[in-house]
Coordinates of C-alpha atoms in Angstrom, one line a residue:
M1 CA -27.5 43.6 21.2
T2 CA -30.5 41.5 20.3
T3 CA -31.1 37.9 21.5
S4 CA -30.5 36.5 18.0
S5 CA -27.2 38.5 17.7
R6 CA -26.0 37.0 21.0
A7 CA -26.9 33.5 19.9
A8 CA -25.1 34.1 16.6
R9 CA -21.9 35.1 18.3
R10 CA -22.1 32.0 20.5
K11 CA -22.7 29.7 17.4
A12 CA -20.2 31.4 15.0
P13 CA -16.6 30.1 15.0
R14 CA -14.3 32.2 17.1
C15 CA -12.5 33.8 14.1
L16 CA -15.9 35.0 12.7
R17 CA -16.8 36.9 15.9
R18 CA -16.2 40.7 16.0
E19 CA -18.0 42.1 13.0
C20 CA -17.8 38.7 11.2
K21 CA -14.2 39.0 10.3
A22 CA -11.8 36.2 9.6
G23 CA -8.4 37.7 10.1
S24 CA -8.1 40.6 7.6
I25 CA -11.1 39.2 5.5
E26 CA -14.5 40.7 6.3
L27 CA -17.4 38.5 5.4
S28 CA -20.8 39.9 4.5
L29 CA -22.8 37.3 6.5
T30 CA -24.8 38.8 9.3
P31 CA -25.0 37.4 12.8
E32 CA -28.6 36.4 12.1
Q33 CA -27.3 34.3 9.2
F34 CA -25.0 32.5 11.5
V35 CA -28.0 31.8 13.8
A36 CA -29.8 30.3 10.7
L37 CA -26.8 28.1 10.1
G38 CA -26.8 26.9 13.7
E39 CA -30.5 26.2 13.6
Q40 CA -30.4 24.3 10.3
P41 CA -30.5 20.6 11.1
P42 CA -27.3 18.8 10.4
F43 CA -27.3 16.4 7.5
V44 CA -28.1 12.8 8.5
G45 CA -29.1 10.8 5.4
K46 CA -29.2 7.0 5.2
S47 CA -26.7 4.5 6.8
L48 CA -24.8 1.7 5.1
R49 CA -24.8 -1.3 7.4
F50 CA -22.2 -4.1 7.4
F51 CA -22.1 -7.5 9.0
I52 CA -18.6 -9.0 9.5
S53 CA -18.4 -12.8 9.6
Y54 CA -15.2 -14.3 11.0
H55 CA -13.7 -17.0 13.2
H56 CA -13.4 -16.0 16.8
S57 CA -9.6 -16.4 16.7
D58 CA -9.5 -13.6 14.1
G59 CA -11.4 -11.1 16.3
R60 CA -8.6 -8.6 16.3
L61 CA -8.5 -8.6 12.5
A62 CA -12.3 -8.2 12.3
G63 CA -12.1 -5.3 14.8
K64 CA -9.6 -3.5 12.6
I65 CA -11.7 -4.0 9.5
K66 CA -14.6 -2.5 11.5
E67 CA -12.6 0.5 12.4
S68 CA -11.5 1.1 8.8
L69 CA -15.0 0.8 7.5
E70 CA -16.3 3.2 10.2
E71 CA -14.1 5.9 8.8
Y72 CA -16.5 6.0 5.8
G73 CA -19.4 6.5 8.2
A74 CA -20.7 2.9 7.9
E75 CA -22.5 1.0 10.7
V76 CA -20.6 -2.2 11.3
F77 CA -21.6 -5.2 13.4
V78 CA -19.0 -7.5 14.8
A79 CA -20.0 -10.2 17.3
H80 CA -17.3 -10.4 19.9
D81 CA -16.3 -13.4 21.8
D82 CA -17.7 -12.2 25.1
L83 CA -21.2 -11.9 23.5
Q84 CA -21.3 -15.5 22.2
G85 CA -23.6 -17.9 23.9
G86 CA -27.3 -18.2 24.5
V87 CA -30.4 -17.6 22.6
A88 CA -30.3 -13.8 23.2
W89 CA -26.9 -13.5 21.5
Q90 CA -28.0 -15.7 18.6
N91 CA -31.1 -13.5 18.1
E92 CA -29.0 -10.4 18.2
V93 CA -26.6 -11.8 15.5
L94 CA -29.5 -12.8 13.3
R95 CA -31.2 -9.4 13.7
S96 CA -28.0 -7.6 12.8
L97 CA -27.4 -9.9 9.8
K98 CA -30.9 -9.4 8.4
Q99 CA -30.6 -5.6 8.9
A100 CA -27.2 -5.4 7.1
D101 CA -26.8 -4.3 3.5
V102 CA -23.4 -5.8 3.1
F103 CA -22.0 -9.1 4.3
V104 CA -18.2 -9.2 4.7
A105 CA -16.6 -12.7 5.1
V106 CA -13.1 -12.5 6.6
L107 CA -11.6 -15.7 5.0
T108 CA -8.6 -17.0 7.0
P109 CA -7.4 -20.6 7.5
N110 CA -9.7 -20.7 10.6
F111 CA -12.9 -19.5 8.9
R112 CA -14.4 -22.8 8.0
S113 CA -13.8 -24.4 11.4
S114 CA -16.2 -21.9 13.0
K115 CA -19.6 -23.2 14.2
F116 CA -21.3 -20.0 13.0
T117 CA -19.7 -18.7 9.8
D118 CA -21.3 -21.2 7.4
Q119 CA -24.7 -20.5 9.0
E120 CA -24.2 -16.8 8.6
I121 CA -23.3 -17.2 5.0
G122 CA -26.4 -19.2 4.4
V123 CA -28.6 -16.5 5.9
A124 CA -26.7 -13.8 3.9
V125 CA -27.4 -15.7 0.7
S126 CA -31.0 -16.4 1.4
E127 CA -31.5 -12.7 2.4
Q128 CA -29.8 -11.6 -0.9
K129 CA -27.2 -9.5 0.9
L130 CA -24.3 -8.0 -1.1
I131 CA -21.5 -10.5 -0.1
I132 CA -17.9 -9.4 -0.2
P133 CA -15.2 -12.0 0.7
L134 CA -11.8 -10.7 2.1
M135 CA -9.1 -13.3 1.7
V136 CA -6.0 -13.4 3.8
D137 CA -4.1 -15.9 1.7
R138 CA -4.3 -18.0 -1.5
D139 CA -5.8 -21.0 0.3
S140 CA -8.6 -19.0 2.0
V141 CA -11.0 -18.7 -0.9
P142 CA -14.8 -18.4 -1.1
H143 CA -16.5 -21.8 -0.7
G144 CA -20.0 -23.3 -0.8
F145 CA -22.7 -20.9 -1.7
I146 CA -20.3 -18.0 -2.1
S147 CA -17.7 -19.9 -4.2
P148 CA -18.7 -18.1 -7.4
I149 CA -18.1 -14.7 -5.8
Q150 CA -14.8 -13.0 -6.5
G151 CA -13.3 -11.5 -3.4
F152 CA -10.5 -9.2 -2.5
R153 CA -7.1 -10.4 -1.2
F154 CA -5.5 -8.5 1.6
Q155 CA -2.3 -6.6 1.0
F156 CA 0.2 -6.8 3.8
T157 CA 2.1 -4.0 5.5
R158 CA 4.7 -3.9 8.2
E159 CA 3.2 -3.3 11.6
R160 CA 4.4 -0.1 13.3
G161 CA 7.3 -0.9 15.7
S162 CA 7.6 -4.4 14.6
D163 CA 9.1 -6.5 11.8
Q164 CA 5.8 -8.5 11.5
E165 CA 3.7 -8.0 8.4
V166 CA -0.1 -7.8 8.9
P167 CA -3.1 -7.4 6.7
D168 CA -3.7 -3.8 5.7
C169 CA -7.3 -3.2 6.8
D170 CA -7.4 0.4 5.4
L171 CA -6.6 -0.8 1.9
A172 CA -9.1 -3.7 2.3
A173 CA -11.8 -1.2 3.3
A174 CA -10.9 1.0 0.3
D175 CA -11.4 -2.1 -2.0
V176 CA -14.8 -2.8 -0.4
V177 CA -15.9 0.8 -0.7
N178 CA -14.8 1.1 -4.3
H179 CA -16.8 -2.1 -5.1
I180 CA -19.9 -0.8 -3.3
L181 CA -19.8 2.5 -5.2
A182 CA -20.6 0.5 -8.4
T183 CA -23.6 -1.2 -6.8
Q184 CA -27.2 -0.2 -5.8
Y185 CA -25.8 0.7 -2.3
R186 CA -23.9 3.7 -3.6
P187 CA -26.5 6.3 -2.3
Q188 CA -26.3 4.9 1.2
L189 CA -22.5 4.9 1.0
V190 CA -22.4 8.5 -0.2
D191 CA -24.7 9.6 2.6
S192 CA -22.5 7.8 5.1
I193 CA -19.3 9.4 3.8
I194 CA -20.8 12.9 4.0
R195 CA -22.1 12.3 7.5
A196 CA -18.7 11.0 8.7
F197 CA -16.9 14.0 7.2
I198 CA -19.2 16.7 8.6
N199 CA -19.1 15.1 12.1
S200 CA -15.3 14.9 12.2
S201 CA -14.1 15.4 15.7
S202 CA -10.4 15.9 15.0
F203 CA -8.2 17.5 12.3
V204 CA -6.8 14.1 11.4
Q205 CA -10.4 12.8 10.7
A206 CA -11.4 15.9 8.7
N207 CA -8.2 15.9 6.6
S208 CA -8.5 12.2 5.9
R209 CA -12.3 12.0 5.3
V210 CA -12.4 15.0 2.9
K211 CA -10.5 12.8 0.5
F212 CA -13.4 10.3 0.5
V213 CA -15.8 13.2 -0.2
E214 CA -13.6 14.4 -3.1
K215 CA -13.8 10.9 -4.6
I216 CA -17.6 11.1 -4.7
K217 CA -18.0 14.8 -5.4
D218 CA -19.9 14.0 -8.7
S219 CA -22.6 12.3 -6.6
L220 CA -23.3 15.1 -4.1
S221 CA -26.9 16.2 -3.9
P222 CA -28.0 19.8 -2.8
E223 CA -28.7 18.3 0.7
H224 CA -25.1 17.0 0.9
V225 CA -23.7 20.4 -0.2
L226 CA -25.9 22.3 2.3
G227 CA -24.7 20.0 5.1
I228 CA -21.1 20.6 4.1
I229 CA -21.7 24.4 4.0
R230 CA -23.2 24.3 7.5
E231 CA -20.3 22.4 9.1
G232 CA -17.7 24.3 6.9
F233 CA -18.6 27.4 9.0
L234 CA -19.4 25.7 12.4
N235 CA -17.0 22.7 12.7
R236 CA -13.5 23.9 13.5
Q237 CA -12.0 20.6 12.6
I238 CA -13.1 21.3 9.0
Y239 CA -12.5 25.1 8.6
D240 CA -9.1 24.9 10.4
G241 CA -8.1 21.6 8.9
N242 CA -5.4 22.4 6.3
V243 CA -6.3 19.6 3.9
A244 CA -10.0 19.7 4.6
S245 CA -10.4 23.4 4.0
R246 CA -8.1 23.4 0.8
V247 CA -10.0 20.5 -0.8
L248 CA -13.4 22.1 -0.1
R249 CA -12.5 25.5 -1.5
E250 CA -10.5 24.3 -4.5
T251 CA -12.3 21.2 -5.6
I252 CA -15.7 20.4 -4.0
L253 CA -17.4 23.8 -3.5
P254 CA -16.6 25.2 -7.0
Q255 CA -18.3 22.2 -8.6
H256 CA -21.5 22.8 -6.7
S257 CA -21.6 26.6 -6.5
A258 CA -25.2 26.7 -8.0
V259 CA -26.7 25.1 -4.9
N260 CA -26.3 28.3 -2.9
P261 CA -24.0 30.8 -4.7
E262 CA -23.9 33.4 -1.8
M263 CA -23.1 30.9 0.9
I264 CA -20.6 29.0 -1.1
S265 CA -18.8 32.3 -2.0
E266 CA -18.7 33.3 1.6
L267 CA -17.5 29.9 2.8
T268 CA -14.8 29.9 0.1
T269 CA -13.6 33.3 1.3
F270 CA -13.6 32.1 4.9
L271 CA -11.7 28.9 4.1
N272 CA -9.1 30.9 2.2
R273 CA -8.4 33.3 5.1

């Protein structure tokens, strides 16, 4: 066996080893082609960066919004209480704010009593950031420089294991993402969604994130598709994810078959095993 063949068998998914078979389906890809897949650099693309402005007493809510946005591959900055204080912290906050593409203001009854939030809004306005207010109730509305901006109101859901209703951060993140898709930041968001999907580290992630990819399938570039092809063969969370594999083979890959007809045909066969 050649060195490249040994490398191919190490890189290929377990079910593709042994004469490149997936169950009873025999694929025409050679071990050398699997080496090429493994050596192809993974898709990286651009990042969409968020800055979340909030009152320190609402840190748990801000943290949950951060987690929900990160599912779309976004980079999200949240200044935690234990970081507050001193020039170094203020410089870090200012740097992150200036680097951000999107400024999210978490408007609660506490928001305006913060020493920092109005200053952060002022910087966001002067830096011409895309500003998106998230309102927790009818009284927590955009004020000052951002008063003309229409925000999104949280929907509430019952917390698991409790009778308490809490803001649904997943739905809020979906509102934010849908809004951004209609702005100049759509390309960065699409890149971020693809990167998050192909780097899925669990079946739950892959099966959930593929739905985001399906939503933006009309915006996929050849580079996006090639990145999906690579991880479709190499990332078990994708090729063995029941929802991820089905959506890829039935919806996403057929629409982009012209990018690489041979590889897409092989991947579709593999995902259908």
